[in-house]
Coordinates of C-alpha atoms in Angstrom, one line a residue:
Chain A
X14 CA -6.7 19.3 27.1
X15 CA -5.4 15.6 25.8
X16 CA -6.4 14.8 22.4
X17 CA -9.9 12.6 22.4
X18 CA -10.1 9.7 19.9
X19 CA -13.0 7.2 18.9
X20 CA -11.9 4.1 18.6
X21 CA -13.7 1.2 18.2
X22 CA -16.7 2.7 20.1
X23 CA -15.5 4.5 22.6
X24 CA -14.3 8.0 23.4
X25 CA -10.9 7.9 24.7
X26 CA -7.5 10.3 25.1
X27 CA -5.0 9.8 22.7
X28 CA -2.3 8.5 24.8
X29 CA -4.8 5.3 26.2
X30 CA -5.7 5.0 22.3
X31 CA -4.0 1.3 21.6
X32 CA -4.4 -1.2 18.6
X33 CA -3.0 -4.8 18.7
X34 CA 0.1 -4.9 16.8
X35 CA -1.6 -7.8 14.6
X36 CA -4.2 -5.7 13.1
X37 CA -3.8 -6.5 9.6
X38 CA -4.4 -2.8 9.3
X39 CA -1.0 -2.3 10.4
X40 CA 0.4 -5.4 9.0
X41 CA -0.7 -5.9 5.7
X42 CA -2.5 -2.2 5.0
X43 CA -5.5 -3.7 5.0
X44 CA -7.7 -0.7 5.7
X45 CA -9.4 2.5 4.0
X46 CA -9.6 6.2 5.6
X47 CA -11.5 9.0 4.4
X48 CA -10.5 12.8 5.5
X49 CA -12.7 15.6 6.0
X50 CA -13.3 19.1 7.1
X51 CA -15.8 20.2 9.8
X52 CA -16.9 23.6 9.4
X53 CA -18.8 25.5 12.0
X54 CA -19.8 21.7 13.9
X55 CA -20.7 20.9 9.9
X56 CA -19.1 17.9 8.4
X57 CA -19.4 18.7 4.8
X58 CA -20.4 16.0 2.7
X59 CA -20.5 13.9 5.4
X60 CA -23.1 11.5 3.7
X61 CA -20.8 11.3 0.6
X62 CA -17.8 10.4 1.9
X63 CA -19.6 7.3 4.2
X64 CA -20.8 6.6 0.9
X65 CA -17.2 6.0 -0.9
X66 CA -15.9 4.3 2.6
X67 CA -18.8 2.0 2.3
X68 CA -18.6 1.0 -1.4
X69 CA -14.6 0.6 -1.2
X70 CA -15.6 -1.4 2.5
X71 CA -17.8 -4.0 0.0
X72 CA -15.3 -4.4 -2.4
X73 CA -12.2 -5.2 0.1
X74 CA -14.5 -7.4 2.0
X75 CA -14.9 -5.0 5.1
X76 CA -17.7 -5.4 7.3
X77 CA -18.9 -1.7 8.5
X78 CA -22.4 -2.7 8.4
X79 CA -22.5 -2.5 12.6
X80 CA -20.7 0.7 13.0
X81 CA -22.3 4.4 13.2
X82 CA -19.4 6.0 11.8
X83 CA -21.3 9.3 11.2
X84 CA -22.1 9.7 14.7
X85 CA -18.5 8.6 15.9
X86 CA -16.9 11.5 13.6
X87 CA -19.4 14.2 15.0
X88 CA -18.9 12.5 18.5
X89 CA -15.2 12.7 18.4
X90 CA -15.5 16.5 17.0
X91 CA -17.4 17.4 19.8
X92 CA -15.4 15.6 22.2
X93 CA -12.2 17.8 21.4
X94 CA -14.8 21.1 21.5
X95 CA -14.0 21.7 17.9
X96 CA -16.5 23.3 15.7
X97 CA -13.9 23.3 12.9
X98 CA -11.0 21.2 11.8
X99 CA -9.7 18.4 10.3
X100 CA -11.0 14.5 10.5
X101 CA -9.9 11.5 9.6
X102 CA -11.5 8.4 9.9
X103 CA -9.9 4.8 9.5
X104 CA -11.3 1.4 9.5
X105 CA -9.0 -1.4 9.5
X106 CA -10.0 -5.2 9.1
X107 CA -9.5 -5.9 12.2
X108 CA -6.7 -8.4 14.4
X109 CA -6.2 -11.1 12.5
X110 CA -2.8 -13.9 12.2
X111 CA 0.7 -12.4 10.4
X112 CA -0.7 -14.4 7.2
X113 CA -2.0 -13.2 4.1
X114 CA -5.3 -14.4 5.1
X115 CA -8.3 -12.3 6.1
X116 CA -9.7 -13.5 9.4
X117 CA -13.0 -15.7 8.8
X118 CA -15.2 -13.4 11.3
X119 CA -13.3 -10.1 10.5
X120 CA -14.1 -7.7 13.8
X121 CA -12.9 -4.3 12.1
X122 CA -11.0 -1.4 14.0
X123 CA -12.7 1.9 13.7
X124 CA -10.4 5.3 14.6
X125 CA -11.5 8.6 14.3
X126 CA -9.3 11.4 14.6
X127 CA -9.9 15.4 15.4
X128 CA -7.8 18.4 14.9
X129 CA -7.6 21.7 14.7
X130 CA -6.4 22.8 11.0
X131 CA -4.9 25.4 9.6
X132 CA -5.3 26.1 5.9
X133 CA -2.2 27.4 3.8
X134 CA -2.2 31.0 4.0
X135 CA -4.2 33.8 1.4
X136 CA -1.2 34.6 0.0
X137 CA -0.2 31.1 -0.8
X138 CA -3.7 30.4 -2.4
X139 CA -3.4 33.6 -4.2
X140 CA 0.2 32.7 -5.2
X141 CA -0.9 28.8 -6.5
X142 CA 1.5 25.4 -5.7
X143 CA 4.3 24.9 -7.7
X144 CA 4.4 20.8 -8.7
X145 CA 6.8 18.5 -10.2
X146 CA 5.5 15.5 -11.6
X147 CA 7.4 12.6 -10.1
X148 CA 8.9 10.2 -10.9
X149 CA 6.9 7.6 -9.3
X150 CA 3.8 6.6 -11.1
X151 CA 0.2 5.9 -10.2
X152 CA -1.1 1.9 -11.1
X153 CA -4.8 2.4 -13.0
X154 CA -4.9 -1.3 -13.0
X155 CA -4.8 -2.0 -9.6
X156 CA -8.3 -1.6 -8.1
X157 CA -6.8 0.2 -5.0
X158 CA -6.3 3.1 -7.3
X159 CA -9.8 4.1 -6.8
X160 CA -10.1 3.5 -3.5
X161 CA -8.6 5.7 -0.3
X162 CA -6.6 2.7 1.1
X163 CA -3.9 3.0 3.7
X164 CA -1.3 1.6 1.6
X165 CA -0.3 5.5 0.4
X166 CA 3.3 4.6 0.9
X167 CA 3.6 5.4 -2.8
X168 CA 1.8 9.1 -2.6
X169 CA 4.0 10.0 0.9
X170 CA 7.2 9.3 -1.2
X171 CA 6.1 11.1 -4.2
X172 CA 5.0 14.2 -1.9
X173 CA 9.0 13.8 0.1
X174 CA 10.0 14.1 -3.7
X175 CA 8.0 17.0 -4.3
X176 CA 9.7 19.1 -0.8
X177 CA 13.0 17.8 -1.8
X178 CA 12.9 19.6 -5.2
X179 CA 11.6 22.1 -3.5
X180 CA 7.8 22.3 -4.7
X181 CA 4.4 22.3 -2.8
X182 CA 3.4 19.3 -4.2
X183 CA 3.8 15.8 -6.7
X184 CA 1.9 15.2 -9.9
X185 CA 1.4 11.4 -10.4
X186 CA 1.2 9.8 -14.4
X187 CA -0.4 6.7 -14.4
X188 CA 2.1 3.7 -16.1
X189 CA 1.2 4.9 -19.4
X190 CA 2.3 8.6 -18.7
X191 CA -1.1 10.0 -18.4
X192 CA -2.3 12.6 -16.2
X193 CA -3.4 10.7 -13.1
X194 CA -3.8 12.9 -10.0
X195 CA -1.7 14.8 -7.3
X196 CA -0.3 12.8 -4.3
X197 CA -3.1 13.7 -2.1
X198 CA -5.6 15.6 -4.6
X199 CA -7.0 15.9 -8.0
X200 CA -6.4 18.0 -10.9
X201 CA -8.2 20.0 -13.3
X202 CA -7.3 21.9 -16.2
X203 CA -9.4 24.7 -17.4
X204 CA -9.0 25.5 -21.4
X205 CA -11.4 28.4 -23.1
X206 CA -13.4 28.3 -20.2
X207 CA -14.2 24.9 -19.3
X208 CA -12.6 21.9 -17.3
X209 CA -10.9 18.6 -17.9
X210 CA -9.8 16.2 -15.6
X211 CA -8.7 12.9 -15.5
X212 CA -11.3 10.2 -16.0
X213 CA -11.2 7.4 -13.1
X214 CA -10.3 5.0 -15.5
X215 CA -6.4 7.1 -15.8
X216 CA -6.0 5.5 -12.0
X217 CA -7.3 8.5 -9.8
X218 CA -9.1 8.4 -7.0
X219 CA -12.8 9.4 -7.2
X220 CA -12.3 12.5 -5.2
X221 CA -15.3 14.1 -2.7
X222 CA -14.2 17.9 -3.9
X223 CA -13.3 16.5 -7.0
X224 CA -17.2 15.3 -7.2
X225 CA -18.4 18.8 -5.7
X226 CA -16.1 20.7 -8.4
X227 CA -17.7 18.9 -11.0
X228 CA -21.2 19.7 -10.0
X229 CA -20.7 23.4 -9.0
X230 CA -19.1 23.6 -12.6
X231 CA -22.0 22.7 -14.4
X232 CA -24.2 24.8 -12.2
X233 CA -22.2 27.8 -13.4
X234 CA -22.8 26.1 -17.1
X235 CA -19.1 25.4 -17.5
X236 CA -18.4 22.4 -19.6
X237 CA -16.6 19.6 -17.7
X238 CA -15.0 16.5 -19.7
X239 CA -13.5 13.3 -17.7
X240 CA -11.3 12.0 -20.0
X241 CA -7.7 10.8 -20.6
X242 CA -5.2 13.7 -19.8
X243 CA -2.4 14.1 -21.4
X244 CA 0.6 15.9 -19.1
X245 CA 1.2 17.9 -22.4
X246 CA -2.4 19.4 -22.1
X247 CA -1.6 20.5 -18.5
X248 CA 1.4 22.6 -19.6
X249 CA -0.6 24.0 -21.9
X250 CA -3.3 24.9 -20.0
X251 CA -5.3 28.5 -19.1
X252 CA -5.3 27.6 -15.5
X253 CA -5.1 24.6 -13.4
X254 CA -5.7 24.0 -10.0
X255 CA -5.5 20.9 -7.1
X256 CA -8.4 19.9 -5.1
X257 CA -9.0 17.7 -1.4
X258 CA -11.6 17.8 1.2
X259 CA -8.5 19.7 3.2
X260 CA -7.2 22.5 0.7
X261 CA -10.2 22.8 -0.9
X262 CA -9.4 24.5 -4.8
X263 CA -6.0 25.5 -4.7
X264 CA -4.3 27.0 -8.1
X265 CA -1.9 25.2 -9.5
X266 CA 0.8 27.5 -11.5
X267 CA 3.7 26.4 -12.1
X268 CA 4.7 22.3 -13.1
X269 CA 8.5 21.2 -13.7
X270 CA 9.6 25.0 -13.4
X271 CA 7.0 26.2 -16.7
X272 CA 4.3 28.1 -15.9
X273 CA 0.8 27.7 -16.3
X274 CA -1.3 30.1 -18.3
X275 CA 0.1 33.2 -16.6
X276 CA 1.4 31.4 -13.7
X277 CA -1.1 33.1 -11.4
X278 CA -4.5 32.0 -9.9
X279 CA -7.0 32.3 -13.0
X280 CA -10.5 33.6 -13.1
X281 CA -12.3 30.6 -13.7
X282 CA -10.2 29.3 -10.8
X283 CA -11.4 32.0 -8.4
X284 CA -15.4 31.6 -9.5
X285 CA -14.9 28.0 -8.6
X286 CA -12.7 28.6 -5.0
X287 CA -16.1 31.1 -4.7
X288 CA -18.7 28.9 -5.3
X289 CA -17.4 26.1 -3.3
X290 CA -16.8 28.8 -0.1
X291 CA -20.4 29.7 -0.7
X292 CA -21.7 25.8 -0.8
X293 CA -19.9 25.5 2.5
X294 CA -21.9 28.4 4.0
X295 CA -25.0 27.4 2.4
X296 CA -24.8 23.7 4.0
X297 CA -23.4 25.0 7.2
X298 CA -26.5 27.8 7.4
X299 CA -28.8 24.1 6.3
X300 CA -27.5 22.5 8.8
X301 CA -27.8 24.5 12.0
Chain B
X22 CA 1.3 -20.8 26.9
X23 CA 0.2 -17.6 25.2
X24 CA 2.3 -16.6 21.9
X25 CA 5.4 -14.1 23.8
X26 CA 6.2 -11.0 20.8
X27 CA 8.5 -8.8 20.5
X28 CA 7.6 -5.0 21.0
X29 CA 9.5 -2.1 20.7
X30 CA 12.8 -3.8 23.1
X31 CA 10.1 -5.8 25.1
X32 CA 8.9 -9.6 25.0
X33 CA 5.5 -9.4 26.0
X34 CA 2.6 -11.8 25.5
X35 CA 0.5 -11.1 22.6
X36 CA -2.9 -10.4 24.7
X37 CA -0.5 -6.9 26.0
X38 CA 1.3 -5.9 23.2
X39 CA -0.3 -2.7 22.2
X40 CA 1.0 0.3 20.0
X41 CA -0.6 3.7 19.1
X42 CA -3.1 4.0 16.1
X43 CA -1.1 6.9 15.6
X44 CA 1.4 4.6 14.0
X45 CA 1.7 5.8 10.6
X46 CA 2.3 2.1 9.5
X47 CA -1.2 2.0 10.7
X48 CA -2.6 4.9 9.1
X49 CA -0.6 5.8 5.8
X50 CA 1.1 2.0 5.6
X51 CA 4.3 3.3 6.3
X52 CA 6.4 0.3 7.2
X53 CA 8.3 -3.0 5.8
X54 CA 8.6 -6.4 6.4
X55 CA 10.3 -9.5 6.7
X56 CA 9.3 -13.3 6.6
X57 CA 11.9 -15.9 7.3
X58 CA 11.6 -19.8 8.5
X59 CA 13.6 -20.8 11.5
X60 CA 14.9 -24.8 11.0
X61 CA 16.3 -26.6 14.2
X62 CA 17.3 -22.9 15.8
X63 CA 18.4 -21.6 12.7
X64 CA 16.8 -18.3 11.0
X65 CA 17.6 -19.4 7.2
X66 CA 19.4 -16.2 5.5
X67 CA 19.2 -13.9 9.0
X68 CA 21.7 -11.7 7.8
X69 CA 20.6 -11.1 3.9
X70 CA 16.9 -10.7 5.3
X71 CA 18.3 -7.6 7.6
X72 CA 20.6 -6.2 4.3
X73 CA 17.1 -6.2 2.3
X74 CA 15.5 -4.5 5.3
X75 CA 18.3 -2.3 5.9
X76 CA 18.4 -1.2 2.5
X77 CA 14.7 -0.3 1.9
X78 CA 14.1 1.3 5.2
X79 CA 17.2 3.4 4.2
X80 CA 15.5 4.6 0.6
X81 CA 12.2 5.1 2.6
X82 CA 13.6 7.0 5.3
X83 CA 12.8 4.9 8.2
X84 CA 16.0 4.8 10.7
X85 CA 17.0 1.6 12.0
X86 CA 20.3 2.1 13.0
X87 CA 19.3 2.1 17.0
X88 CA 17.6 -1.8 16.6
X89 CA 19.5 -5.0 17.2
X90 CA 16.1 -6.8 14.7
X91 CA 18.6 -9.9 14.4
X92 CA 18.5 -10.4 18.0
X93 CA 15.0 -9.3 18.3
X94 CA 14.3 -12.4 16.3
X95 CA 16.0 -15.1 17.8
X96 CA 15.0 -13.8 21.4
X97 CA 11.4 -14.3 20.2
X98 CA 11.5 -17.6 19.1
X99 CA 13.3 -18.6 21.7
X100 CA 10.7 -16.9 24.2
X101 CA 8.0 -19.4 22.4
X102 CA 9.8 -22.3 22.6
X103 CA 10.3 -22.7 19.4
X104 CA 13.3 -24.1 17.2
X105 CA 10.8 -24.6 13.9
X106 CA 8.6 -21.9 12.7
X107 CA 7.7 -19.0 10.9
X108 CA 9.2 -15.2 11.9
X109 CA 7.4 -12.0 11.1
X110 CA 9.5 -8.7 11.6
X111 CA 8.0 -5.5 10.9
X112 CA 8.7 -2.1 11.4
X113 CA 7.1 0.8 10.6
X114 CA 8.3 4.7 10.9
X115 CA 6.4 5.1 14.2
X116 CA 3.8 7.4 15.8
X117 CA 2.8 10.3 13.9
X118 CA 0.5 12.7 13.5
X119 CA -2.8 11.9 11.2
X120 CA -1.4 14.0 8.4
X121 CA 0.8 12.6 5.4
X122 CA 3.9 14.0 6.6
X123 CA 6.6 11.7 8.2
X124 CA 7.5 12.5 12.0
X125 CA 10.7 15.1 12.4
X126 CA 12.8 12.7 14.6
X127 CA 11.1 9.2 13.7
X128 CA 10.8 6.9 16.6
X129 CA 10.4 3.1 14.9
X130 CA 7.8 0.6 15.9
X131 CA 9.5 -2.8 15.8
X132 CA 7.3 -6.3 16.0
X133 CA 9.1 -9.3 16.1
X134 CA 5.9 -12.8 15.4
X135 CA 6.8 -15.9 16.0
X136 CA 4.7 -18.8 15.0
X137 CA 4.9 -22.4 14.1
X138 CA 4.6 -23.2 10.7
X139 CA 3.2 -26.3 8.9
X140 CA 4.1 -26.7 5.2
X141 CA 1.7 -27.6 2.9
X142 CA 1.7 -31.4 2.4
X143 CA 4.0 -34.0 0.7
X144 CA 1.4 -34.2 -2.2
X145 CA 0.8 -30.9 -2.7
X146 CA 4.3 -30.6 -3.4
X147 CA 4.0 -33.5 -5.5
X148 CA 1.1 -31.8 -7.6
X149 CA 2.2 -28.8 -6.9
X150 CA -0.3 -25.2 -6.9
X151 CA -2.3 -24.5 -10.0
X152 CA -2.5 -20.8 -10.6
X153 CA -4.5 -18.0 -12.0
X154 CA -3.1 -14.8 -13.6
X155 CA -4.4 -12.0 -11.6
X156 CA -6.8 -9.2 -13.3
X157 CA -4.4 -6.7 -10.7
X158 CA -1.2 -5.6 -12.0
X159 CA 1.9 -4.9 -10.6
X160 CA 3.4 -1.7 -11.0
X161 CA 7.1 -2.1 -11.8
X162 CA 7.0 2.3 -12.2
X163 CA 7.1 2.5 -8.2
X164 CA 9.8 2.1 -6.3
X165 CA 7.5 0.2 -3.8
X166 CA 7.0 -2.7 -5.6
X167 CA 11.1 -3.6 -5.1
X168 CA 10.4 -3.1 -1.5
X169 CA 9.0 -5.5 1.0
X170 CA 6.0 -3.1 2.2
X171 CA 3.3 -3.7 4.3
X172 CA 1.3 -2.3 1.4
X173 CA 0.2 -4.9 0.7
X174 CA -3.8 -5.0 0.0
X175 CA -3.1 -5.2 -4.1
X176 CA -1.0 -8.9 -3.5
X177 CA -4.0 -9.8 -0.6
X178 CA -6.6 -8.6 -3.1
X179 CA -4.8 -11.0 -5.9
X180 CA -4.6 -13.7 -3.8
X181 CA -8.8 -13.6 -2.8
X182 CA -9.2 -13.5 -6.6
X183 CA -7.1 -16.8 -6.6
X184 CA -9.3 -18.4 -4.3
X185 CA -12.4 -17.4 -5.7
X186 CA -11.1 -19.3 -8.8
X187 CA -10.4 -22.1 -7.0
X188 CA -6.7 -22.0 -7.4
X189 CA -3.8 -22.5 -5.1
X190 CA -1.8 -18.8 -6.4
X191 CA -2.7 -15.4 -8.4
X192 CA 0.4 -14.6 -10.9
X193 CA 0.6 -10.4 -11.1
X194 CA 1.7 -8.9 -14.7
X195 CA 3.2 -5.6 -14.5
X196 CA 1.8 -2.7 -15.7
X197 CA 2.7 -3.7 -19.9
X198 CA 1.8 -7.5 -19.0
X199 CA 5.0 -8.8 -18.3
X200 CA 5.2 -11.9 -16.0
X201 CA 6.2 -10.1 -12.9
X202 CA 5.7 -12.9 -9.3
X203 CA 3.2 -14.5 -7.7
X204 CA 1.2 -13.0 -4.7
X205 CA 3.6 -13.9 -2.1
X206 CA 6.5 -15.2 -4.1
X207 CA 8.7 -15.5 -6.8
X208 CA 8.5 -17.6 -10.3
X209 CA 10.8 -19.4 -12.3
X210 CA 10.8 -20.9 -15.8
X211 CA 12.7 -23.9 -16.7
X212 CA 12.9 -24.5 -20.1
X213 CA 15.4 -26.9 -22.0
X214 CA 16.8 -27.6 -18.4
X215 CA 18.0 -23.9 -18.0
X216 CA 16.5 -21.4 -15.5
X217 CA 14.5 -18.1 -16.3
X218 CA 12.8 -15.5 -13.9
X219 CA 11.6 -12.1 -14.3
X220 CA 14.3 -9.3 -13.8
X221 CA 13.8 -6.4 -10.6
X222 CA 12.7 -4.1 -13.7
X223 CA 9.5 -6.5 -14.2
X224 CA 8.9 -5.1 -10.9
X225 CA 9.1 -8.3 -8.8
X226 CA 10.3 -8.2 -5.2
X227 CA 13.9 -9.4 -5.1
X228 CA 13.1 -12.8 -2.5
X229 CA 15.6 -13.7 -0.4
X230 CA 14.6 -17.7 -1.9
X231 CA 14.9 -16.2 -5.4
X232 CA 18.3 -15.4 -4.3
X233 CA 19.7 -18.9 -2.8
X234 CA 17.5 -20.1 -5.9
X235 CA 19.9 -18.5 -8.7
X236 CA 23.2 -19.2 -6.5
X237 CA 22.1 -23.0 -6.1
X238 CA 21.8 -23.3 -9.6
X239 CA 24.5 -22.2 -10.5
X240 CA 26.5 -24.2 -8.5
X241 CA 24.5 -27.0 -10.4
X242 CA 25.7 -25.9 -13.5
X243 CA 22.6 -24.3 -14.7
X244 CA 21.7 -21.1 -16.4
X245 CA 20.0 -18.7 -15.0
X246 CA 18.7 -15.4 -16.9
X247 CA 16.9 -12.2 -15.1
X248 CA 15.1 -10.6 -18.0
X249 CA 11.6 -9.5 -19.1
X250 CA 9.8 -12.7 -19.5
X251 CA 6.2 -13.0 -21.7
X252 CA 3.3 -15.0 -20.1
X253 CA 3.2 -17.5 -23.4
X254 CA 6.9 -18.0 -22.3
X255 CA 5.5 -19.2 -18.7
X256 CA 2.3 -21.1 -20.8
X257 CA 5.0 -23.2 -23.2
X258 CA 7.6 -23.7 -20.2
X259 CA 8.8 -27.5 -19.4
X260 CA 8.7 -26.6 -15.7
X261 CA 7.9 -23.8 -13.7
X262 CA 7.7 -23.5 -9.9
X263 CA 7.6 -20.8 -7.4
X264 CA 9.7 -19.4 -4.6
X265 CA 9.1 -17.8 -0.9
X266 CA 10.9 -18.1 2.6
X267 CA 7.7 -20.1 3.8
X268 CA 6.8 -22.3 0.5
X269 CA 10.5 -22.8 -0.2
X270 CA 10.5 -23.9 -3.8
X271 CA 6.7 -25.6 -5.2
X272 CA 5.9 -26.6 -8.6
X273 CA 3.7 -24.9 -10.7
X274 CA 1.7 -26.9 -12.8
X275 CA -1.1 -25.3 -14.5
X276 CA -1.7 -21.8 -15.0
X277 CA -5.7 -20.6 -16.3
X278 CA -6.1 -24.1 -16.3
X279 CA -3.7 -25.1 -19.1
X280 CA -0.9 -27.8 -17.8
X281 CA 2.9 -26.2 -17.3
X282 CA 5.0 -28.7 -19.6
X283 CA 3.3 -32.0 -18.2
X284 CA 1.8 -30.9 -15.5
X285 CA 3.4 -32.3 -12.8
X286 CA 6.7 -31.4 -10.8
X287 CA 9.7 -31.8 -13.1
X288 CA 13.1 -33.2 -12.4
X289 CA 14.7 -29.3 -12.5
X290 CA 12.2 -28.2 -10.2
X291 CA 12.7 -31.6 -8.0
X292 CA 16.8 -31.1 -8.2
X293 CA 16.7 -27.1 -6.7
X294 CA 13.9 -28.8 -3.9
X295 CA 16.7 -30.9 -2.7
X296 CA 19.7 -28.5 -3.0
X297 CA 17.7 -25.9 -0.9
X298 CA 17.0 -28.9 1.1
X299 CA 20.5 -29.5 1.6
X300 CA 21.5 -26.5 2.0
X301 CA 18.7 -25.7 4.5
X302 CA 20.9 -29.1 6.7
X303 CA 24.3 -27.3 6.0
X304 CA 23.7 -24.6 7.0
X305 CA 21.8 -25.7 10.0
X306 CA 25.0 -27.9 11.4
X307 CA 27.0 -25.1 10.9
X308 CA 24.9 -23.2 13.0
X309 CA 24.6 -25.5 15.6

């Protein structure tokens, strides 16, 4: 069966799926996405990530107010038969004029996107990514640093840096070297016990998991600090690990070739890749 | 008569041309651009406008080699009947799948815009644009910002800020507060009748304009130096204006409401107007 897509309020195969060309989306990047994992027909966090789209929406001038976008992302899930996967969601300004200029009575484009996905293997989440940290650095102050814009030219070239020198992922600084984020999740550091992780204000985005992380942390009475991180700190770190809506926790043990800790998946690592399995189940139980 | 683009090796009116929101120019911002000005059938600087383009899309992996864009170009202007106007290429890496990893054998999207173009008035290039210095930085530590991207939300976002302020430009900083350009051009100094603009290290785009700029005065016998440049340097200038494909060269006259030298187009500025000018006709005739 064809691919089904929502866009712009209708259900539709993926090959019928067309935009206009000037959709400023596509011209100018002027557009925000969100990504997401279903999990038995449950979109986890659903409710939080409409939250972030919204708020970033507001500050780029974005009108969603007219558009169920819950609804279309469980429609479109449903449409492909999918009770698990992958989806992405991505609102666009809208068609406008090849001019810098907004249009005056923006009409957004909405696209939602369903897929099957496959997470890396046991083995590779028992083994941990190996990152370099690249050579291309994060802006903290550019307001798009905190919000999931499309313009992630930047973060695709860091990542074709990262396969090219042969690791699983890139480790973006911010312009004053400091620990900012990976190309397409965060990082935390653990240290006697308890987690660090850059603040916002080092240029990272305000990550879902990252939020979920934090909370399921303090639950197990771990101490979690948001602060400046210093790349020195996460080389000499007990344990480390990524985190996205998509790969979940995933350890992070070796950066630039030196290991971290004992360059395998730690324990505080595993109670956190636990707990967040069992919030999953928990929610998923909730919701059906 | 409806605007005629070029799609993908096709004229087609603008009401039909339609591409994939699979494009990952749509979704991840993954394309470039061009803006030239056509004069009396002319495309001004054609041929360095495709090197620039040639060049970036060869550092972000986006094969071109297949595309006659030169051609592309005149064929649309030609299908709208115009002999004046403004030309948008873009081209982005193509359709994709909704994950941040670049197509195996990338297929281009190619759009070729075609517009006519009205200057802004006699008088404003009289007065020339007062300007504010934007609270977003530029971030001269990615490679992006030397590239002609269509990410381009953090120069739209600039540019809003502008207006809100009631001024005609936003001037970017880069990341340690250097002068860097302005939202959709280039900036000169002129101080003690020699020339000064930030260097590609500042992270400014390298504009075509800014190019012929730098050659034309040369040719008048001025200096011109590519360095870091402070913001008190552009604040105690005795001219300053600003360059772009569209805008040509305009005066700059006040910055955060202080007057640029005395605040009104100098005779440097007013010279290079009339060389580019000139060599706007010349090249024209020889075209012809």
């Amino acid at each position: 069966m064809e691919q089904i897509v929502y866009l712009n309020g209708a259900l539709v195969p993926r090959s019928q799926a067309r935009i206009s060309p000037f959709d400023l989306g596509f011209l100018y990047g002027y557009g925000l996405f969100e990504t997401m994992r279903a999990y038995s027909g449950l979109i986890f966090r659903l409710g939080i990530h409409m939250e972030r789209l919204r708020r970033s929406a507001a500050l780029i001038g974005l009108p969603l107010e007219a558009l169920d976008l819950g609804k279309a992302c469980y429609d479109t899930l449903k449409a492909n038969n999918l009770a698990d996967g992958r989806i992405r969601l991505t609102v666009s300004i809208g068609e406008g004029e090849a001019t810098p200029n907004p249009p005056k009575h923006p009409r957004p484009t909405a696209l939602v996107i369903a897929a099957s996905y496959t997470p890396p293997s046991a083995k590779t989440y028992q083994k941990g990514y190996k990152a370099v940290v690249s050579l291309i650095h994060q802006n903290s102050q550019s307001p798009l640093s905190r919000l999931k814009t499309v313009n992630y030219l930047n973060q695709l070239l860091a990542r074709r840096e990262a396969k090219e020198k042969g690791a699983d992922e890139a480790i973006l600084l911010n312009e004053s070297g400091l620990l900012c984020e990976g190309s397409t999740n965060n990082i935390f550091l653990v240290s006697k016990g308890n987690l660090t992780t850059p603040d916002e204000e080092s240029g990272c985005l305000p990550g879902i998991t990252r939020q979920v992380v934090i909370e399921l942390a303090k639950e197990l009475g771990l101490k979690v600090a948001e602060r400046e991180v210093r790349l020195e700190e996460l080389l000499n770190a007990d344990e480390a690990f990524l985190t996205s809506s998509l790969i979940e926790l995933m350890p992070l043990t070796e950066v630039n070739g030196k290991p971290i800790g004992e360059s395998k998946r730690g324990k505080v690592t595993e109670r956190l890749m636990s707990a967040y399995k069992e919030a999953v189940v928990k929610e998923t139980k909730q919701g059906a």
